[in-house]
Amino acid sequence: MSLQLPEAFEQKMRELLEEEFEAFMESYEQPKWQGLRVNRLKLEACDFQRMSPFSLTAIPWCAEGFYYADGERPGKHPFYHAGLYYIQEPSAMTPVEMLDVRPGHKVLDLCAAPGGKSTQIAAKLAGSGVLVSNDLHPERVKALVKNIEMAGVRNAVVLNEHPARIADSFGAYFDRILVDAPCSGEGMFRKDEDMVKHWSPQRVCDYAGMQEEILEAAAALLKPGGKLVYSTCTFSPEENEAMIASFLGQHPQFEVVPLSPTHGFQSGRPAWVTEKQTDQAEHGEQVGHAEHGEQAEQVGQAGQVSEPSEETGARQEAARLETAGTLRLWPHLVEGEGHYVALLQKMPDAQSIEQANTEVRTASVDSSYGTDRSGKDHGKGQGRPRKQEIRPLDTEERERWHAFASSVLDQTKTAESIGQTDKPLISWKQFVYECPVSPLLLSGLKAPRPGFFVGELKKQRFEPSQALAMGLRPEEVQQVISLDMADERVIKYLKGETIDISDFPHIQKGYGLICLGPYPLGWGKSMQGMLKNAYPAGWRWQ
Ligand SMILES: C[S@@+](CC[C@H](N)C(=O)[O-])C[C@H]1O[C@@H](n2cnc3c(N)ncnc32)[C@H](O)[C@@H]1O
């Protein structure tokens, strides 16, 4: 086997898997599975299948998911630039499939970058409701922003925050929460050899600490009756069943919603939650990280650990058994990499522990991320991120927006629907967003995208964003230049070149939406039969 696995990992898996160990190890000899997920904000899976140049095979657990063949490069295709699909590892499509997202829901994706699952959630919301996508790491947030914009999502806010700070601001606001936790990544060893290099038993413990903190915030952010999916791409019981058992032990208002082990998935393994781990959870010393809440209360003043009560012991045991309703995806049993998924529900009658912060504060965001049309980061090169007010557009700014909307968009279809009372147009510096939540909720939070990025206020005019182009349908725009797949101008446009559009005589001076068939690629400005390219530098065909 060319892949050299850490000895301690191999030994641990041998002990856990017993007679299944050989089959598990043989999976490392097999090629990794590659998948893409069709973006239903743009088209139906069956329509994509008809026009796809790739050899697609359905992924059984995701109606929009397909395997593609080795050697194919869907990331290097104009369809990719049109946001028609997202390249996603097949097993990674499972957590959102289990989250039961419906249009109108308020959904939080707490560990979202680079955005595979956020774009999957957005497709399930179908433009109605709210998606808040968060990630702690600023560099990864840039990719998250781009992927959400490329998918044409219009109802998302992107945050770059500690989950506890989001909980302070939003309280129990969300119907659905995804915690796709940072983890030791054992399930990705076949796909990403870097994960192998960085693995160690200590890192498993470190990740367990992070996961517990993230789950604690998620618990406060979920509405009573709401559902939460916790997922990892690792095998270690400490980060999976033991994490869920410990969480349930401390949060009696939550229960596991059992998931069916179909498609070759396996049930969670309560037997792998060892007495040692249960004791650690009960006594508030989850391996390698800080104590929290109820656990910490059990540690006496002199640091002595008190015996858990009979009731606590029974609760821990019940919690351990509940993990049989969670799912494991094994690379030797499914056509995908290793994953773990648990679906939890907050009891409908649970008291909302955290109330939404109703204080009226000056809304402000801290932004140094994301790109404008020139490919520059918002706020980049201006020193450290600065705080500035989010505010509604003033009358003169609104006029600039309306002048743009009435000359470029089809007002009957769009100008009416952008910036209405439930989603006000707000500005941060010169950038304009349609905000799908009350801007007060974003007060003091780092929000690289406090909503759908519509464009920029420039001197005396409004310049539309790439995000707006990707979020529109051609019928919402007055001037559309629709090119066929075979047209060499498609690649030229994606490379940022000026293109000749003299064969579109009806196109007048001004903004036009360049489309690949009916799917937007970006803006251009036409003048005398030529189209000046407005495709952002960071998005261009390489
Ligand atoms: C497994 S990855 C998420 C993948 C993503 N859900 C997707 O489908 O594209 C875990 C993410 O958690 C982020 N992260 C790490 N610690 C975090 C924390 N304390 N709060 C929020 N996000 C965190 C990492 O930056 C990483 O992007």
Coordinates of C-alpha atoms and ligand atoms in Angstrom, one line a residue:
M1 CA 0.0 0.0 0.0
S2 CA 1.5 3.3 -1.1
L3 CA -0.2 5.3 1.6
Q4 CA 1.7 5.1 4.9
L5 CA -0.8 5.3 7.8
P6 CA 0.3 6.3 11.3
E7 CA 1.0 3.2 13.4
A8 CA -1.1 4.3 16.3
F9 CA -4.1 5.0 14.0
E10 CA -3.8 1.5 12.4
Q11 CA -3.6 -0.2 15.8
K12 CA -6.6 1.7 17.1
M13 CA -8.7 0.8 14.0
R14 CA -7.6 -2.8 14.3
E15 CA -8.9 -3.0 17.9
L16 CA -12.1 -1.2 17.0
L17 CA -13.0 -3.0 13.8
E18 CA -11.8 -6.5 14.7
E19 CA -12.7 -8.8 11.8
E20 CA -13.7 -5.9 9.6
F21 CA -10.2 -4.4 9.8
E22 CA -8.8 -6.2 6.7
A23 CA -11.6 -5.0 4.5
F24 CA -11.2 -1.5 5.9
M25 CA -7.5 -1.6 5.1
E26 CA -8.1 -2.9 1.6
S27 CA -10.2 0.2 0.9
Y28 CA -7.0 2.2 0.9
E29 CA -5.9 0.3 -2.2
Q30 CA -9.0 1.5 -4.1
P31 CA -9.2 4.8 -5.9
K32 CA -11.1 7.6 -4.2
W33 CA -14.6 8.4 -5.3
Q34 CA -15.3 11.8 -7.0
G35 CA -18.6 13.5 -7.0
L36 CA -20.5 16.6 -8.0
R37 CA -23.8 17.9 -6.8
V38 CA -26.1 19.7 -9.3
N39 CA -27.2 23.1 -8.1
R40 CA -31.0 23.1 -8.0
L41 CA -31.0 26.9 -7.7
K42 CA -30.0 26.8 -11.4
L43 CA -31.5 23.5 -12.9
E44 CA -32.9 20.1 -12.1
A45 CA -30.6 17.1 -11.9
C46 CA -32.3 15.4 -14.8
D47 CA -31.8 18.4 -17.0
F48 CA -28.1 18.5 -16.1
Q49 CA -27.8 14.8 -16.9
R50 CA -29.1 15.4 -20.4
M51 CA -26.6 18.1 -21.2
S52 CA -23.6 16.9 -19.1
P53 CA -20.4 16.2 -21.0
F54 CA -19.3 14.0 -18.0
S55 CA -20.1 10.3 -17.5
L56 CA -22.4 10.5 -14.5
T57 CA -23.6 7.8 -12.2
A58 CA -26.2 8.6 -9.5
I59 CA -25.1 8.8 -5.9
P60 CA -27.8 6.8 -4.1
W61 CA -28.2 9.0 -1.0
C62 CA -28.4 12.4 -2.8
A63 CA -30.9 13.0 -5.6
E64 CA -28.7 15.8 -7.1
G65 CA -25.4 13.9 -6.5
F66 CA -23.4 12.1 -9.2
Y67 CA -20.1 10.3 -9.4
Y68 CA -17.9 11.3 -12.3
A69 CA -15.2 9.3 -13.9
D70 CA -11.5 9.5 -13.2
G71 CA -9.7 11.8 -15.5
E72 CA -12.7 14.1 -16.0
R73 CA -12.3 17.7 -14.8
P74 CA -15.7 19.3 -14.0
G75 CA -13.8 22.1 -12.2
K76 CA -12.4 23.2 -15.6
H77 CA -15.6 23.7 -17.5
P78 CA -17.8 26.7 -18.3
F79 CA -20.7 24.9 -16.5
Y80 CA -18.7 25.2 -13.3
H81 CA -18.4 29.0 -13.8
A82 CA -22.1 29.1 -14.4
G83 CA -22.6 27.6 -10.9
L84 CA -24.5 24.6 -12.3
Y85 CA -22.8 22.2 -9.8
Y86 CA -20.5 22.0 -6.8
I87 CA -17.7 19.5 -6.7
Q88 CA -18.3 17.6 -3.5
E89 CA -17.0 14.3 -2.0
P90 CA -20.0 11.9 -2.2
S91 CA -20.1 11.0 1.5
A92 CA -20.0 14.7 2.4
M93 CA -23.4 15.1 0.8
T94 CA -25.0 13.0 3.5
P95 CA -25.2 15.5 6.5
V96 CA -27.4 18.0 4.7
E97 CA -29.6 15.2 3.3
M98 CA -30.3 14.3 6.9
L99 CA -31.0 17.9 8.1
D100 CA -34.6 18.1 6.7
V101 CA -34.2 21.7 5.4
R102 CA -37.4 23.1 4.0
P103 CA -38.0 26.4 2.2
G104 CA -38.7 29.2 4.7
H105 CA -36.4 27.7 7.4
K106 CA -33.7 29.8 9.2
V107 CA -30.6 27.7 8.8
L108 CA -27.2 28.1 10.4
D109 CA -24.1 26.4 9.0
L110 CA -21.6 27.0 11.8
C111 CA -18.4 25.5 10.2
A112 CA -19.1 26.2 6.6
A113 CA -16.0 26.9 4.5
P114 CA -15.5 26.3 1.7
G115 CA -19.2 26.0 1.3
G116 CA -20.1 22.5 0.0
K117 CA -22.8 22.0 2.5
S118 CA -23.9 25.7 2.6
T119 CA -24.6 25.6 -1.1
Q120 CA -26.5 22.3 -0.6
I121 CA -28.6 23.9 2.1
A122 CA -29.2 27.0 0.0
A123 CA -30.6 24.8 -2.8
K124 CA -33.0 23.1 -0.4
L125 CA -34.2 26.5 0.8
A126 CA -34.9 27.4 -2.8
G127 CA -34.5 31.1 -2.2
S128 CA -36.9 31.3 0.7
G129 CA -35.8 31.6 4.4
V130 CA -32.4 32.5 5.6
L131 CA -29.0 30.8 5.5
V132 CA -26.3 32.0 7.9
S133 CA -22.9 30.5 6.9
N134 CA -20.1 30.9 9.3
D135 CA -16.4 29.9 9.5
L136 CA -13.8 30.9 12.0
H137 CA -10.9 31.1 9.5
P138 CA -10.7 34.3 7.5
E139 CA -8.8 32.7 4.5
R140 CA -11.3 29.9 4.3
V141 CA -14.2 32.4 4.4
K142 CA -13.0 33.9 1.1
A143 CA -13.7 30.6 -0.6
L144 CA -17.0 30.3 1.2
V145 CA -18.1 33.8 -0.1
K146 CA -17.1 32.9 -3.6
N147 CA -18.8 29.6 -3.7
I148 CA -22.0 31.0 -2.3
E149 CA -22.0 33.8 -4.9
M150 CA -21.1 31.4 -7.7
A151 CA -24.1 29.2 -6.8
G152 CA -26.4 32.2 -7.1
V153 CA -27.6 32.2 -3.5
R154 CA -29.6 35.4 -2.6
N155 CA -30.6 34.7 1.0
A156 CA -27.3 34.1 2.8
V157 CA -25.3 36.0 5.4
V158 CA -21.6 35.0 5.7
L159 CA -20.0 35.4 9.1
N160 CA -16.4 35.0 10.3
E161 CA -17.0 34.4 14.0
H162 CA -16.6 32.3 17.1
P163 CA -19.9 30.4 17.4
A164 CA -20.3 31.6 21.0
R165 CA -20.4 35.2 19.8
I166 CA -23.1 34.3 17.2
A167 CA -25.1 32.7 20.0
D168 CA -24.8 35.9 22.1
S169 CA -26.3 37.9 19.3
F170 CA -28.9 35.6 17.7
G171 CA -30.0 33.5 20.7
A172 CA -32.3 30.5 19.8
Y173 CA -33.1 31.8 16.3
F174 CA -32.6 28.9 14.0
D175 CA -34.9 26.0 12.8
R176 CA -31.9 24.0 11.6
I177 CA -28.2 24.0 12.4
L178 CA -25.4 22.1 10.8
V179 CA -22.2 21.5 12.8
D180 CA -19.8 20.0 10.2
A181 CA -17.1 20.0 12.8
P182 CA -13.4 20.6 12.4
C183 CA -12.0 17.1 13.0
S184 CA -8.9 14.9 12.8
G185 CA -10.0 13.9 9.2
E186 CA -9.2 10.2 9.4
G187 CA -12.0 9.5 6.9
M188 CA -10.2 11.7 4.3
F189 CA -6.8 9.9 4.5
R190 CA -7.3 8.4 1.1
K191 CA -8.3 11.7 -0.5
D192 CA -5.9 14.1 1.3
E193 CA -2.5 12.8 2.4
D194 CA -1.9 16.0 4.4
M195 CA -4.5 14.7 6.9
V196 CA -2.3 11.7 7.4
K197 CA 0.8 13.8 8.0
H198 CA -1.0 16.0 10.6
W199 CA -2.7 13.2 12.5
S200 CA -1.8 12.3 16.1
P201 CA -3.7 10.9 19.1
Q202 CA -3.3 14.3 20.7
R203 CA -4.9 16.0 17.8
V204 CA -7.9 13.8 18.2
C205 CA -8.2 15.1 21.8
D206 CA -7.7 18.7 20.7
Y207 CA -10.4 18.5 18.1
A208 CA -12.8 16.9 20.6
G209 CA -12.3 20.1 22.7
M210 CA -13.2 22.3 19.8
Q211 CA -16.2 20.2 18.9
E212 CA -17.6 20.4 22.4
E213 CA -17.3 24.2 22.4
I214 CA -19.0 24.5 19.0
L215 CA -21.8 22.2 20.0
E216 CA -22.4 24.2 23.2
A217 CA -23.0 27.3 21.1
A218 CA -25.1 25.4 18.6
A219 CA -27.4 24.2 21.5
A220 CA -28.1 27.8 22.4
L221 CA -28.7 28.8 18.8
L222 CA -31.4 26.2 18.1
K223 CA -35.1 26.9 18.5
P224 CA -37.1 24.5 20.6
G225 CA -38.3 21.8 18.2
G226 CA -35.4 22.6 15.9
K227 CA -33.0 20.0 14.4
L228 CA -29.2 19.9 14.5
V229 CA -26.9 17.7 12.4
Y230 CA -23.4 17.0 13.8
S231 CA -21.0 15.5 11.3
T232 CA -17.3 14.7 11.0
C233 CA -15.1 13.1 8.4
T234 CA -13.3 11.0 11.0
F235 CA -13.6 7.6 12.6
S236 CA -12.4 8.2 16.2
P237 CA -15.2 7.5 18.7
E238 CA -14.0 10.4 20.8
E239 CA -15.1 12.8 18.1
N240 CA -18.2 10.9 17.2
E241 CA -20.4 8.7 19.5
A242 CA -18.6 9.8 22.7
M243 CA -19.0 13.5 21.7
I244 CA -22.8 13.0 21.1
A245 CA -23.2 10.9 24.3
S246 CA -21.4 13.5 26.3
F247 CA -23.5 16.3 24.7
L248 CA -26.8 14.5 25.4
G249 CA -25.7 13.8 29.0
Q250 CA -25.3 17.6 29.5
H251 CA -28.3 18.7 27.4
P252 CA -31.3 16.7 28.5
Q253 CA -33.5 18.9 26.2
F254 CA -31.9 17.1 23.2
E255 CA -32.5 13.7 21.8
V256 CA -31.1 11.7 18.9
V257 CA -33.5 11.3 16.0
P258 CA -32.6 7.8 14.7
L259 CA -31.3 7.6 11.2
S260 CA -31.8 4.5 9.0
P261 CA -28.6 2.7 8.0
T262 CA -29.5 2.4 4.3
H263 CA -27.2 2.6 1.3
G264 CA -24.5 0.6 3.1
F265 CA -24.3 3.1 6.0
Q266 CA -23.8 1.6 9.4
S267 CA -25.4 2.5 12.7
G268 CA -23.3 4.3 15.3
R269 CA -21.4 2.2 17.8
P270 CA -22.5 2.8 21.4
A271 CA -20.0 0.0 22.4
W272 CA -17.2 2.3 21.4
V273 CA -18.1 4.9 24.0
T274 CA -15.9 3.4 26.7
E275 CA -16.4 3.7 30.4
K276 CA -13.3 5.9 30.5
Q277 CA -14.8 8.4 28.1
T278 CA -18.2 8.3 29.9
D279 CA -16.4 9.0 33.2
Q280 CA -14.4 11.8 31.7
A281 CA -17.6 13.3 30.3
E282 CA -19.4 12.9 33.6
H283 CA -16.6 14.4 35.6
G284 CA -16.1 17.4 33.3
E285 CA -12.7 16.4 32.0
Q286 CA -13.3 15.5 28.4
V287 CA -9.9 14.5 27.2
G288 CA -7.5 17.3 26.5
H289 CA -9.8 20.3 26.8
A290 CA -11.5 22.7 29.1
E291 CA -14.5 21.9 31.3
H292 CA -17.9 23.4 30.6
G293 CA -21.2 24.2 32.2
E294 CA -22.8 21.4 34.1
Q295 CA -19.7 19.2 34.0
A296 CA -17.6 21.8 35.6
E297 CA -20.1 22.2 38.5
Q298 CA -19.3 18.6 39.5
V299 CA -15.7 19.4 40.3
G300 CA -15.4 20.3 43.9
Q301 CA -13.5 23.4 45.2
A302 CA -10.4 21.4 46.0
G303 CA -10.5 20.0 42.5
Q304 CA -11.9 16.8 43.8
V305 CA -14.2 14.9 41.5
S306 CA -17.5 14.0 43.1
E307 CA -19.2 10.7 42.3
P308 CA -21.9 11.1 39.6
S309 CA -25.4 10.7 41.1
E310 CA -27.4 7.6 40.1
E311 CA -29.6 9.8 37.9
T312 CA -26.6 11.3 36.1
G313 CA -25.2 7.8 35.6
A314 CA -28.5 6.6 34.1
R315 CA -28.7 9.6 31.9
Q316 CA -25.2 9.0 30.6
E317 CA -26.0 5.4 29.9
A318 CA -29.2 6.3 28.1
A319 CA -27.2 8.9 26.0
R320 CA -24.6 6.3 25.1
L321 CA -27.3 3.9 23.9
E322 CA -29.0 6.6 21.8
T323 CA -25.9 6.9 19.6
A324 CA -27.0 3.7 18.0
G325 CA -29.3 6.0 16.0
T326 CA -26.4 7.9 14.5
L327 CA -24.7 6.9 11.2
R328 CA -21.2 5.8 10.1
L329 CA -20.1 5.8 6.5
W330 CA -17.1 3.5 5.9
P331 CA -14.9 3.5 2.8
H332 CA -15.1 -0.3 2.6
L333 CA -18.9 -0.3 2.7
V334 CA -20.0 2.7 0.6
E335 CA -18.7 4.3 -2.5
G336 CA -17.4 7.3 -0.7
E337 CA -15.0 8.4 2.1
G338 CA -15.4 8.0 5.9
H339 CA -18.0 10.1 7.6
Y340 CA -20.1 10.3 10.8
V341 CA -23.6 11.9 11.0
A342 CA -25.8 12.4 14.0
L343 CA -29.3 14.1 13.9
L344 CA -30.4 15.7 17.1
Q345 CA -33.6 17.5 18.0
K346 CA -34.3 20.0 20.7
M347 CA -37.5 19.1 22.5
P348 CA -40.4 21.3 21.3
D349 CA -41.2 22.3 24.9
A350 CA -37.5 23.0 25.8
Q351 CA -37.1 26.5 27.4
S352 CA -35.2 28.6 25.0
I353 CA -32.0 29.0 27.1
E354 CA -30.7 32.0 25.1
Q355 CA -33.1 34.7 24.1
A356 CA -32.4 36.8 21.0
N357 CA -30.6 39.9 21.9
T358 CA -33.2 42.6 21.6
E359 CA -31.0 45.5 22.6
V360 CA -31.1 48.2 20.0
R361 CA -27.4 48.8 19.1
T362 CA -25.7 50.5 16.3
A363 CA -25.3 47.8 13.7
S364 CA -21.8 47.5 12.5
V365 CA -19.7 44.9 10.7
D366 CA -16.1 44.3 10.5
S367 CA -15.1 43.3 7.0
S368 CA -11.9 42.6 5.2
Y369 CA -13.0 39.8 3.0
G370 CA -14.6 38.9 -0.2
T371 CA -14.0 40.4 -3.6
D372 CA -15.6 43.2 -5.5
R373 CA -15.8 43.1 -9.3
S374 CA -12.3 44.3 -9.8
G375 CA -11.2 41.2 -7.8
K376 CA -10.0 43.4 -4.9
D377 CA -10.9 42.3 -1.3
H378 CA -13.5 44.5 0.4
G379 CA -11.3 46.7 2.8
K380 CA -8.0 45.1 1.8
G381 CA -4.9 47.2 1.9
Q382 CA -6.5 49.6 4.3
G383 CA -4.8 48.4 7.4
R384 CA -6.5 46.1 9.9
P385 CA -10.3 45.5 9.5
R386 CA -12.2 48.5 10.6
K387 CA -15.6 48.8 12.1
Q388 CA -18.1 50.9 10.3
E389 CA -21.8 51.2 10.5
I390 CA -24.2 49.1 8.5
R391 CA -27.0 51.5 7.6
P392 CA -30.0 51.7 5.3
L393 CA -29.4 53.5 2.0
D394 CA -30.1 57.2 2.1
T395 CA -32.4 58.8 -0.4
E396 CA -29.7 59.8 -2.8
E397 CA -28.1 56.3 -2.7
R398 CA -31.5 54.7 -3.2
E399 CA -32.0 56.9 -6.3
R400 CA -28.7 55.6 -7.7
W401 CA -29.8 52.1 -7.1
H402 CA -33.2 52.8 -8.7
A403 CA -31.6 54.4 -11.7
F404 CA -29.5 51.3 -12.2
A405 CA -32.5 48.9 -11.6
S406 CA -34.8 50.7 -14.0
S407 CA -32.3 50.8 -16.8
V408 CA -30.7 47.3 -16.4
L409 CA -33.1 45.0 -14.7
D410 CA -36.6 44.1 -15.6
Q411 CA -38.5 46.0 -12.9
T412 CA -41.6 43.9 -13.1
K413 CA -39.5 40.9 -12.1
T414 CA -36.7 42.1 -10.0
A415 CA -36.6 45.8 -9.0
E416 CA -39.8 45.0 -7.0
S417 CA -38.2 42.0 -5.3
I418 CA -34.8 43.4 -4.3
G419 CA -34.7 45.6 -1.2
Q420 CA -38.2 45.1 0.0
T421 CA -39.2 45.6 3.6
D422 CA -38.4 42.1 4.8
K423 CA -35.0 42.3 3.2
P424 CA -33.8 45.9 3.4
L425 CA -31.1 47.3 1.2
I426 CA -28.2 48.2 3.5
S427 CA -24.8 49.6 2.9
W428 CA -21.4 49.1 4.5
K429 CA -18.9 51.6 3.2
Q430 CA -19.7 51.8 -0.6
F431 CA -21.0 48.2 -0.7
V432 CA -24.7 47.5 -1.0
Y433 CA -26.4 44.3 0.3
E434 CA -29.9 43.0 0.6
C435 CA -30.0 41.8 4.2
P436 CA -32.2 38.7 4.9
V437 CA -32.1 39.1 8.7
S438 CA -32.6 42.1 10.9
P439 CA -29.3 44.1 10.6
L440 CA -29.3 44.5 14.4
L441 CA -28.6 40.8 14.8
L442 CA -25.2 41.4 13.0
S443 CA -24.3 44.1 15.4
G444 CA -20.6 43.8 16.3
L445 CA -20.2 40.5 14.4
K446 CA -17.6 40.1 11.6
A447 CA -19.8 39.8 8.6
P448 CA -17.9 39.6 5.3
R449 CA -21.3 39.4 3.6
P450 CA -24.1 40.9 5.7
G451 CA -26.5 39.7 2.9
F452 CA -26.8 39.3 -0.9
F453 CA -24.0 41.6 -2.3
V454 CA -25.9 43.7 -4.9
G455 CA -23.2 46.1 -5.9
E456 CA -21.2 49.3 -5.2
L457 CA -22.1 52.9 -4.9
K458 CA -19.6 54.8 -7.2
K459 CA -19.6 58.5 -7.9
Q460 CA -23.0 59.3 -9.4
R461 CA -23.7 55.7 -10.3
F462 CA -24.3 52.1 -9.1
E463 CA -22.0 49.3 -10.3
P464 CA -23.6 45.8 -10.1
S465 CA -21.7 43.0 -8.4
Q466 CA -20.7 39.6 -9.8
A467 CA -22.9 38.1 -7.0
L468 CA -25.9 40.0 -8.5
A469 CA -25.2 38.6 -11.9
M470 CA -25.0 35.0 -10.6
G471 CA -28.2 35.5 -8.5
L472 CA -30.4 36.7 -11.3
R473 CA -32.4 34.8 -13.9
P474 CA -32.0 36.1 -17.5
E475 CA -35.7 37.1 -17.6
E476 CA -34.9 39.5 -14.7
V477 CA -32.5 41.5 -16.9
Q478 CA -33.2 43.7 -19.9
Q479 CA -30.2 43.0 -22.0
V480 CA -29.0 39.3 -22.2
I481 CA -26.2 38.0 -24.4
S482 CA -26.8 34.3 -24.5
L483 CA -23.9 32.3 -25.9
D484 CA -23.8 28.6 -26.9
M485 CA -21.5 26.2 -25.3
A486 CA -19.6 25.8 -28.6
D487 CA -19.1 29.6 -29.0
E488 CA -15.4 30.4 -28.5
R489 CA -16.5 33.7 -26.9
V490 CA -17.5 31.8 -23.8
I491 CA -13.9 31.0 -22.8
K492 CA -12.8 34.5 -24.0
Y493 CA -15.3 36.1 -21.7
L494 CA -14.3 33.8 -18.8
K495 CA -10.6 34.8 -19.4
G496 CA -11.6 38.5 -19.0
E497 CA -11.2 39.5 -22.7
T498 CA -13.3 42.0 -24.6
I499 CA -15.7 40.3 -27.0
D500 CA -17.3 41.1 -30.3
I501 CA -21.1 41.1 -30.0
S502 CA -22.0 42.7 -33.3
D503 CA -24.2 39.7 -34.0
F504 CA -26.5 40.9 -31.2
P505 CA -27.7 44.1 -32.9
H506 CA -30.5 44.7 -30.4
I507 CA -28.0 45.2 -27.6
Q508 CA -27.7 48.8 -26.7
K509 CA -25.1 50.8 -24.9
G510 CA -24.9 49.7 -21.2
Y511 CA -24.9 46.7 -19.0
G512 CA -25.7 43.3 -20.4
L513 CA -25.8 39.9 -18.7
I514 CA -23.6 37.3 -20.4
C515 CA -25.1 33.9 -20.2
L516 CA -24.2 30.4 -21.2
G517 CA -27.5 29.4 -22.7
P518 CA -29.9 30.5 -19.9
Y519 CA -27.3 30.5 -17.1
P520 CA -25.6 33.8 -16.1
L521 CA -21.8 34.1 -16.2
G522 CA -21.4 37.8 -15.4
W523 CA -21.7 41.3 -16.6
G524 CA -20.3 43.2 -19.5
K525 CA -20.7 46.7 -20.8
S526 CA -21.6 47.0 -24.5
M527 CA -20.6 49.8 -26.8
Q528 CA -20.7 49.8 -30.6
G529 CA -20.9 46.0 -31.0
M530 CA -18.1 45.3 -28.5
L531 CA -18.5 44.1 -24.9
K532 CA -16.2 45.4 -22.2
N533 CA -15.6 42.5 -19.8
A534 CA -16.6 42.9 -16.2
Y535 CA -15.8 39.3 -15.1
P536 CA -13.9 39.6 -11.7
A537 CA -10.2 38.9 -11.8
G538 CA -10.4 36.2 -9.1
W539 CA -13.0 34.2 -11.0
R540 CA -11.2 34.0 -14.3
W541 CA -10.5 30.9 -16.4
Q542 CA -6.9 29.9 -15.8
Ligands
LIG1 C1 -15.0 20.0 7.9 S1 -14.6 21.7 7.6 C2 -16.1 22.3 7.0 C3 -16.4 21.9 5.6 C4 -17.7 22.6 5.0 N1 -18.8 22.3 5.9 C5 -18.1 22.2 3.6 O1 -18.9 21.3 3.5 O2 -17.5 22.7 2.7 C6 -14.6 22.4 9.2 C7 -14.5 23.9 9.1 O3 -14.5 24.4 10.5 C8 -13.8 25.6 10.6 N2 -13.6 25.8 12.0 C9 -12.6 25.4 12.8 N3 -12.8 25.8 14.1 C10 -14.0 26.5 14.1 C11 -14.7 27.1 15.1 N4 -14.3 27.1 16.4 N5 -15.9 27.7 14.7 C12 -16.3 27.7 13.5 N6 -15.6 27.1 12.5 C13 -14.5 26.5 12.8 C14 -12.6 25.3 9.7 O4 -12.0 26.5 9.3 C15 -13.2 24.5 8.6 O5 -13.4 25.3 7.5

